[in-house]
PDB file of C-alpha atoms in Angstrom:
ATOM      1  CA  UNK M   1     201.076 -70.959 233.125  1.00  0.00           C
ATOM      2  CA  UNK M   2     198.770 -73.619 234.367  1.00  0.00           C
ATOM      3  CA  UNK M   3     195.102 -72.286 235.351  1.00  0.00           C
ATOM      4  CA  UNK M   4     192.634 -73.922 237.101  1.00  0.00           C
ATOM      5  CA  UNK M   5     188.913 -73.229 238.217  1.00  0.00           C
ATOM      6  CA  UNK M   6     188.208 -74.347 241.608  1.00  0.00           C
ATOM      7  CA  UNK M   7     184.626 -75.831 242.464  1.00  0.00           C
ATOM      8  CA  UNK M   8     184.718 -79.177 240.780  1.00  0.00           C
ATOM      9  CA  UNK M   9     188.560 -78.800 239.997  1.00  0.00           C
ATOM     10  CA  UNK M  10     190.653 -78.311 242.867  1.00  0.00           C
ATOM     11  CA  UNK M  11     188.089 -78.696 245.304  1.00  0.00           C
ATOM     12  CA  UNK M  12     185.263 -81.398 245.500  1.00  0.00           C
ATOM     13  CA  UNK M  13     182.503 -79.065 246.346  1.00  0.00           C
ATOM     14  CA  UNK M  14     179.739 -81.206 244.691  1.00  0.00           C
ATOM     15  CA  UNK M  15     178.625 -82.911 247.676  1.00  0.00           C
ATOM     16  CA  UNK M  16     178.284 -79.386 249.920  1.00  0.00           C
ATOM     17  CA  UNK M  17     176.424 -78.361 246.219  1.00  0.00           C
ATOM     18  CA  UNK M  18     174.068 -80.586 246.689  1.00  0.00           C
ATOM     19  CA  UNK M  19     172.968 -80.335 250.723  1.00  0.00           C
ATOM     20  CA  UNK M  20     173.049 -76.117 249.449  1.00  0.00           C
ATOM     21  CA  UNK M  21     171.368 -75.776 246.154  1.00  0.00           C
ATOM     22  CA  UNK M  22     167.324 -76.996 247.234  1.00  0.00           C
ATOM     23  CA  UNK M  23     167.409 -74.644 250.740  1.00  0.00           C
ATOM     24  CA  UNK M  24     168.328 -72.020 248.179  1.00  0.00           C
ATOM     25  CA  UNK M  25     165.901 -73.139 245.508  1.00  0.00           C
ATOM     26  CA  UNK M  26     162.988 -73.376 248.963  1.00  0.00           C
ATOM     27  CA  UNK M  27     164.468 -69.821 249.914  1.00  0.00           C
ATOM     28  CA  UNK M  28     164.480 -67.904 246.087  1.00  0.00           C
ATOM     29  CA  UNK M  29     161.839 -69.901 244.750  1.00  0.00           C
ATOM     30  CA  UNK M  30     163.099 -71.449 242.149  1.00  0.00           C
ATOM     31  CA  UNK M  31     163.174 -75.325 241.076  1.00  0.00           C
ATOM     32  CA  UNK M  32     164.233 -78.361 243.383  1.00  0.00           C
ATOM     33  CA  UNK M  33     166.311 -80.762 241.791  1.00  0.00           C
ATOM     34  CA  UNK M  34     167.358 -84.828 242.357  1.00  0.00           C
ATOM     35  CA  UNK M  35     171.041 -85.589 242.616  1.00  0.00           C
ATOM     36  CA  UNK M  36     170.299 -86.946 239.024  1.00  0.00           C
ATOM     37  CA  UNK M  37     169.497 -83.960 237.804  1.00  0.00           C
ATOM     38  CA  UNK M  38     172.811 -82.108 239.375  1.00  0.00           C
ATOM     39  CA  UNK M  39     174.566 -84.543 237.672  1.00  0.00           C
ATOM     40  CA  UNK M  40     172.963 -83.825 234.605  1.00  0.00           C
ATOM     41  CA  UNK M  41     173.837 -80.252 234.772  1.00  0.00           C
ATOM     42  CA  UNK M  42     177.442 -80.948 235.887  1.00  0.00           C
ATOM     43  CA  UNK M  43     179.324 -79.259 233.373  1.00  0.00           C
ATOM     44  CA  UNK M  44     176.705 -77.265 231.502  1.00  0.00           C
ATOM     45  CA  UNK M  45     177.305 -73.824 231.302  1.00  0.00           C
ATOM     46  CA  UNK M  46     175.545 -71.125 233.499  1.00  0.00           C
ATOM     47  CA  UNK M  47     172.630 -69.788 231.719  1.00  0.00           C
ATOM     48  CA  UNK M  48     171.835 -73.354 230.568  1.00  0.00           C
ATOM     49  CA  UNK M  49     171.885 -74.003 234.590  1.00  0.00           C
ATOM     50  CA  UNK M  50     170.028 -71.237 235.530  1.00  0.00           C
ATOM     51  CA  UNK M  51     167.208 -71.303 232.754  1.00  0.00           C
ATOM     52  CA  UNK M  52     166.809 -75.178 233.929  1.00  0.00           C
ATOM     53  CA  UNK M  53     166.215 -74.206 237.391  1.00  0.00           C
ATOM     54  CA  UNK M  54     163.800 -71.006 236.160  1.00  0.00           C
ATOM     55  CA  UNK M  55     165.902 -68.590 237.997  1.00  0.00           C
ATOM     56  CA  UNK M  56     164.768 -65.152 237.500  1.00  0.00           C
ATOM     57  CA  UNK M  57     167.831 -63.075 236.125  1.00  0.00           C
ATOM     58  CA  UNK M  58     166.752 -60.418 238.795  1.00  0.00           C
ATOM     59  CA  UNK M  59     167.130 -63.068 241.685  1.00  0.00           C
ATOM     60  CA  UNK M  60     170.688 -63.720 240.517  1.00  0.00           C
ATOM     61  CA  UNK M  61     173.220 -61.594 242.520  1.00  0.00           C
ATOM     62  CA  UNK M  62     171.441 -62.212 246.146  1.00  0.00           C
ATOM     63  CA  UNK M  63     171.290 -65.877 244.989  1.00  0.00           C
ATOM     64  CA  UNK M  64     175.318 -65.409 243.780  1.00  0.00           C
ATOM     65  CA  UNK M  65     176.147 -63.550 247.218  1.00  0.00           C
ATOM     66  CA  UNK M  66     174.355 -65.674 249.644  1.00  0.00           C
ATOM     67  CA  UNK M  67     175.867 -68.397 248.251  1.00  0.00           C
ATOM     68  CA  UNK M  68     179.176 -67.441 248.485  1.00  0.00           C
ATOM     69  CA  UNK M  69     178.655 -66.621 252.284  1.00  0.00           C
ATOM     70  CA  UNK M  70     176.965 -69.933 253.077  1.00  0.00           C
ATOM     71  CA  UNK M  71     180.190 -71.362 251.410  1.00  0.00           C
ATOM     72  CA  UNK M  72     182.875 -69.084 253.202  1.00  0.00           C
ATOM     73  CA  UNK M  73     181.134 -70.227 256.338  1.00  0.00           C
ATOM     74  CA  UNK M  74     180.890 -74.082 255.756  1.00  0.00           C
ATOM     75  CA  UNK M  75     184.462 -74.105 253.827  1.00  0.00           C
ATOM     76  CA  UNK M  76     186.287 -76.437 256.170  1.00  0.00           C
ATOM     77  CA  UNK M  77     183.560 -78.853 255.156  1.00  0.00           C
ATOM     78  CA  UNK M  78     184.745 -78.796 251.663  1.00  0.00           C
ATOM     79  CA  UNK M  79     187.638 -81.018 250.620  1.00  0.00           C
ATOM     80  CA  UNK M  80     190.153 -81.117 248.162  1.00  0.00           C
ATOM     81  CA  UNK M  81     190.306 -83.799 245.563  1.00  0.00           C
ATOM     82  CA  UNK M  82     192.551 -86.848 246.679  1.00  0.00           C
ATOM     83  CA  UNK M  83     195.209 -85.808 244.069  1.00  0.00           C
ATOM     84  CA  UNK M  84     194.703 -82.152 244.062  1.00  0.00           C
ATOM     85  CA  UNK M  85     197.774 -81.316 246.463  1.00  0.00           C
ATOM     86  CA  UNK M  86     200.302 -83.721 245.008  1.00  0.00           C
ATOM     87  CA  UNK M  87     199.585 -82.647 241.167  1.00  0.00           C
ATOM     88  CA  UNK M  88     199.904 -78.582 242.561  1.00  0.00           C
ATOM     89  CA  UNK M  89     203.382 -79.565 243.911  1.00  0.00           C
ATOM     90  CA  UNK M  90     204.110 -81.516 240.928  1.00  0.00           C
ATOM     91  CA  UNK M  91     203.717 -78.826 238.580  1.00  0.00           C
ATOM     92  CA  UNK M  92     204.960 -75.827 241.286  1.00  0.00           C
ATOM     93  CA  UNK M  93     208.221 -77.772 241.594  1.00  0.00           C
ATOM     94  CA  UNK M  94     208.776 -78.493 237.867  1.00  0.00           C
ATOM     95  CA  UNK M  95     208.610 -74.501 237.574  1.00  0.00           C
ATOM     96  CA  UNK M  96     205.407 -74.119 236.092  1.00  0.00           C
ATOM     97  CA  UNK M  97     203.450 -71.039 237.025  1.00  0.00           C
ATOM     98  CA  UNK M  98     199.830 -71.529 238.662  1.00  0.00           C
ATOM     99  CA  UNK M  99     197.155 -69.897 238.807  1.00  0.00           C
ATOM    100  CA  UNK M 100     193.376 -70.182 239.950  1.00  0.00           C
ATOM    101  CA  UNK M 101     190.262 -67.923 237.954  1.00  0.00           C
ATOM    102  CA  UNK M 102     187.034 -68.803 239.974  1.00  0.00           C
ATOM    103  CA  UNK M 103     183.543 -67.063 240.829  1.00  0.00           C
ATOM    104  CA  UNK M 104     184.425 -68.076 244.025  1.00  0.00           C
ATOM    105  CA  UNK M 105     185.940 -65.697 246.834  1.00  0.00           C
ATOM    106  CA  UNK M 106     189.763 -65.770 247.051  1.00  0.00           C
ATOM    107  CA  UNK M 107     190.070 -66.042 251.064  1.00  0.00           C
ATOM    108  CA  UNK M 108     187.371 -69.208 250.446  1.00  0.00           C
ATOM    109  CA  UNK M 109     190.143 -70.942 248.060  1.00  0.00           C
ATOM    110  CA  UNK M 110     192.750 -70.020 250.529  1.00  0.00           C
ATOM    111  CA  UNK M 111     190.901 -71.526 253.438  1.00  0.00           C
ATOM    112  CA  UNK M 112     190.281 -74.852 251.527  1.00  0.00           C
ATOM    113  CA  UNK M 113     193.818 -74.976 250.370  1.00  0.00           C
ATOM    114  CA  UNK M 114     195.536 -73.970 252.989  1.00  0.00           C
ATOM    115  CA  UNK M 115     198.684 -72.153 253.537  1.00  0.00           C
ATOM    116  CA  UNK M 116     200.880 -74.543 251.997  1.00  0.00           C
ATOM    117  CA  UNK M 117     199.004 -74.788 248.659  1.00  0.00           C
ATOM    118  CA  UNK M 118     198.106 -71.301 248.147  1.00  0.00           C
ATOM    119  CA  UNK M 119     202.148 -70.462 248.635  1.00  0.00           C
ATOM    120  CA  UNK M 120     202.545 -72.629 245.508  1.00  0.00           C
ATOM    121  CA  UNK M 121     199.893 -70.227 243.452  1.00  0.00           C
ATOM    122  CA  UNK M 122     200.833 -67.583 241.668  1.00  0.00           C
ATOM    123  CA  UNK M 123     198.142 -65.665 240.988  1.00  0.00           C
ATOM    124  CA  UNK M 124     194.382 -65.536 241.991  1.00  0.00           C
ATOM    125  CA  UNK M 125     191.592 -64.073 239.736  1.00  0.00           C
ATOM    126  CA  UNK M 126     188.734 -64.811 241.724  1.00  0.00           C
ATOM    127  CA  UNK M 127     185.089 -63.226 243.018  1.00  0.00           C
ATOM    128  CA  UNK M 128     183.956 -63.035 239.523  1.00  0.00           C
ATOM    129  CA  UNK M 129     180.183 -63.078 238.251  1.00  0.00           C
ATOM    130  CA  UNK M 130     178.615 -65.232 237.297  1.00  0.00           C
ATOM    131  CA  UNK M 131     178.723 -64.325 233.532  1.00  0.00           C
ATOM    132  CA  UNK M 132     182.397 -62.608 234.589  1.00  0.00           C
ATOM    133  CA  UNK M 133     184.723 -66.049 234.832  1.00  0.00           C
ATOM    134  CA  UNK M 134     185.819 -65.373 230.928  1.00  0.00           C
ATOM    135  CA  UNK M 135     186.997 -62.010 231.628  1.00  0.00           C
ATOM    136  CA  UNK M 136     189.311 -62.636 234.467  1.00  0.00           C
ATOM    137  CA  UNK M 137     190.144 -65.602 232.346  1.00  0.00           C
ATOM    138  CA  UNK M 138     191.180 -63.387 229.400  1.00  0.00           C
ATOM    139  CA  UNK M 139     192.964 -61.030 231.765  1.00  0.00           C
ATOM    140  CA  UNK M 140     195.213 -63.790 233.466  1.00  0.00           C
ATOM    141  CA  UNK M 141     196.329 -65.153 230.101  1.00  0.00           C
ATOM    142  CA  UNK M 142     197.096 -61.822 228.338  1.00  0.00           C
ATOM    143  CA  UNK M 143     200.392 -61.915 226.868  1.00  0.00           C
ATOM    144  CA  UNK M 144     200.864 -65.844 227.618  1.00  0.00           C
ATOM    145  CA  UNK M 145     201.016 -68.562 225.203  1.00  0.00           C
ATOM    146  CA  UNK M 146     197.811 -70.039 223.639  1.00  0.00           C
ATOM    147  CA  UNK M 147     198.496 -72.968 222.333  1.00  0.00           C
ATOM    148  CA  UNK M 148     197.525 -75.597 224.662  1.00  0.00           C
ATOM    149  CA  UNK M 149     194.471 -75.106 226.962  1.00  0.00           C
ATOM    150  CA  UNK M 150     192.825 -78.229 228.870  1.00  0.00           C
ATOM    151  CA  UNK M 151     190.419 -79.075 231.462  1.00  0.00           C
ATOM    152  CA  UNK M 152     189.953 -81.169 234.334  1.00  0.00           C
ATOM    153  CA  UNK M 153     187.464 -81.244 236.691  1.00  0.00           C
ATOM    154  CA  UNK M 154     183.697 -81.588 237.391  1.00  0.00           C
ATOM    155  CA  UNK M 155     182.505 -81.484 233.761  1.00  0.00           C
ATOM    156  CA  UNK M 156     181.440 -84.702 231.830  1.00  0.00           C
ATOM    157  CA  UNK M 157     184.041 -85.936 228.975  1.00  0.00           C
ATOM    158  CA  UNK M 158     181.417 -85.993 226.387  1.00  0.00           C
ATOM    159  CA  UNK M 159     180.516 -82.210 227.278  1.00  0.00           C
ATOM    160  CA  UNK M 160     183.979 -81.683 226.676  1.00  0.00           C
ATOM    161  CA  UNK M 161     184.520 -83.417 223.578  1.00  0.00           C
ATOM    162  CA  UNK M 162     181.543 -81.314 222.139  1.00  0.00           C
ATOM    163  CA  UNK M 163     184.342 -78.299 222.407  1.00  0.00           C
ATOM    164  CA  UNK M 164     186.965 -80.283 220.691  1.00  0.00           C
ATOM    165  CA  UNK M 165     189.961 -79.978 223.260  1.00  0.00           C
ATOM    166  CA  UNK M 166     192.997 -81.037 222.061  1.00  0.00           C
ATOM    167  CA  UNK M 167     193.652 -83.135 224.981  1.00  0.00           C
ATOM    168  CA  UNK M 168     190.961 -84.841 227.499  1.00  0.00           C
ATOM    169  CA  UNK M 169     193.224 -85.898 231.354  1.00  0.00           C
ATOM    170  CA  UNK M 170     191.692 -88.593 232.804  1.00  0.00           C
ATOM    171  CA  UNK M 171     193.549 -87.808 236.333  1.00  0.00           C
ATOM    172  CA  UNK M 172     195.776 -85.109 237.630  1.00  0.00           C
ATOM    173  CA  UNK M 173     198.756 -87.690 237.219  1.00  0.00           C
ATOM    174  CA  UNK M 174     198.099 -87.639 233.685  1.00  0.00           C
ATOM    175  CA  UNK M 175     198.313 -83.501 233.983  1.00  0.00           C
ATOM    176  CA  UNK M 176     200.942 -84.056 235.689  1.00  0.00           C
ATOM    177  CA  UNK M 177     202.979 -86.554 232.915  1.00  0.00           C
ATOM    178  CA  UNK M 178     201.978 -84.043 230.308  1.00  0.00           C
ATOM    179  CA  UNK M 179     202.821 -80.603 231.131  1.00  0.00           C
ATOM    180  CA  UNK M 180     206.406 -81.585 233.077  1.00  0.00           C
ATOM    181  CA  UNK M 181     206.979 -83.228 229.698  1.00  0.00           C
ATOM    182  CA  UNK M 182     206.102 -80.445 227.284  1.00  0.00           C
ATOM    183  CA  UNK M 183     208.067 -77.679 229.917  1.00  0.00           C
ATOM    184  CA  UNK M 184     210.614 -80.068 229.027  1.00  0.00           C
ATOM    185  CA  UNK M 185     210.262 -79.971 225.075  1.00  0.00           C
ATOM    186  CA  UNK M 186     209.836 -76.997 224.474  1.00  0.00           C
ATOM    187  CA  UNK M 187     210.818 -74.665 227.846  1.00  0.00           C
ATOM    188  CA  UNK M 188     208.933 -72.242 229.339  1.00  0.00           C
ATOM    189  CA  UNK M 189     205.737 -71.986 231.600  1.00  0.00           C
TER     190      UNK M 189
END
């Protein structure tokens, strides 16, 4: 099984990110920030985020929900990365299972990928917390196969190499090249 987040994955959400994230910081009252600092922060994890932004952990779900509405309303705004359809096809076709774990809503992911690409996914594991991603995580791979977990998407390549992944993809080709090759070696999804 192949998983993938969503925001900063699948979908190239940074840009409606960054018109969102200072209305919301002028609306809770918490920090403003530059496009230099989002990039700064792409990739950190979430309490790292939120204590840089001096969000107060009460302000958290009403932050969490009103974002997710302002981004099920603005959705068709949001596009999918250029290779993001061809590498889900890719894999779908070369009988690998998908799936998607995200904090975001699953009708949002469906409305950015449309029918054709959400046919291809298997499963869904979305709407968790903020602090919640790991669990559905843990839930979709129960029972599956450990031994080769990757990344791809919005976080920087030296954040990643401070987790020491196995294997860093440049592109979704490269995804691509790799996984049809090991389904090949050694079977399975």
């Amino acid at each position: 099984m192949v998983i993938f987040d969503f925001d900063g994955t699948l979908a190239d959400s940074a840009a409606w990110m960054m018109k969102t994230v200072n209305p919301m910081a002028r609306r809770f009252g918490f920090r403003t920030v530059t496009d230099e600092e989002i990039d700064m922060l792409r990739g950190r994890g979430t309490r790292e985020v939120i204590r840089y932004l001096g969000i107060s952990p009460w302000k958290l779900p009403m932050i969490a929900s009103h974002g997710k509405k302002l981004m099920a309303a603005e959705c068709e705004s949001i596009p999918l990365f250029p290779e993001t359809a061809g590498m889900l096809k890719a894999l779908h076709d070369a009988g690998l299972r998908l799936a998607v774990v995200s904090s975001n809503s699953e009708r949002t992911i469906r409305k950015v990928l449309g029918p054709e690409l959400s046919g291809l996914i298997d499963q869904f594991s979305c709407g968790a917390s903020l602090f919640g991603k790991a669990r559905k995580f843990r839930k979709v791979t129960s029972g599956a196969a450990r031994d080769r977990v990757m990344t791809w998407g919005a976080a920087k390549r030296a954040i990643l190499a401070e987790h020491g992944p196995t294997i860093v993809f440049e592109s979704p080709s490269e995804i691509i090249s790799h996984l049809v090759a090991s389904r090949a070696a050694i079977g399975g999804d």
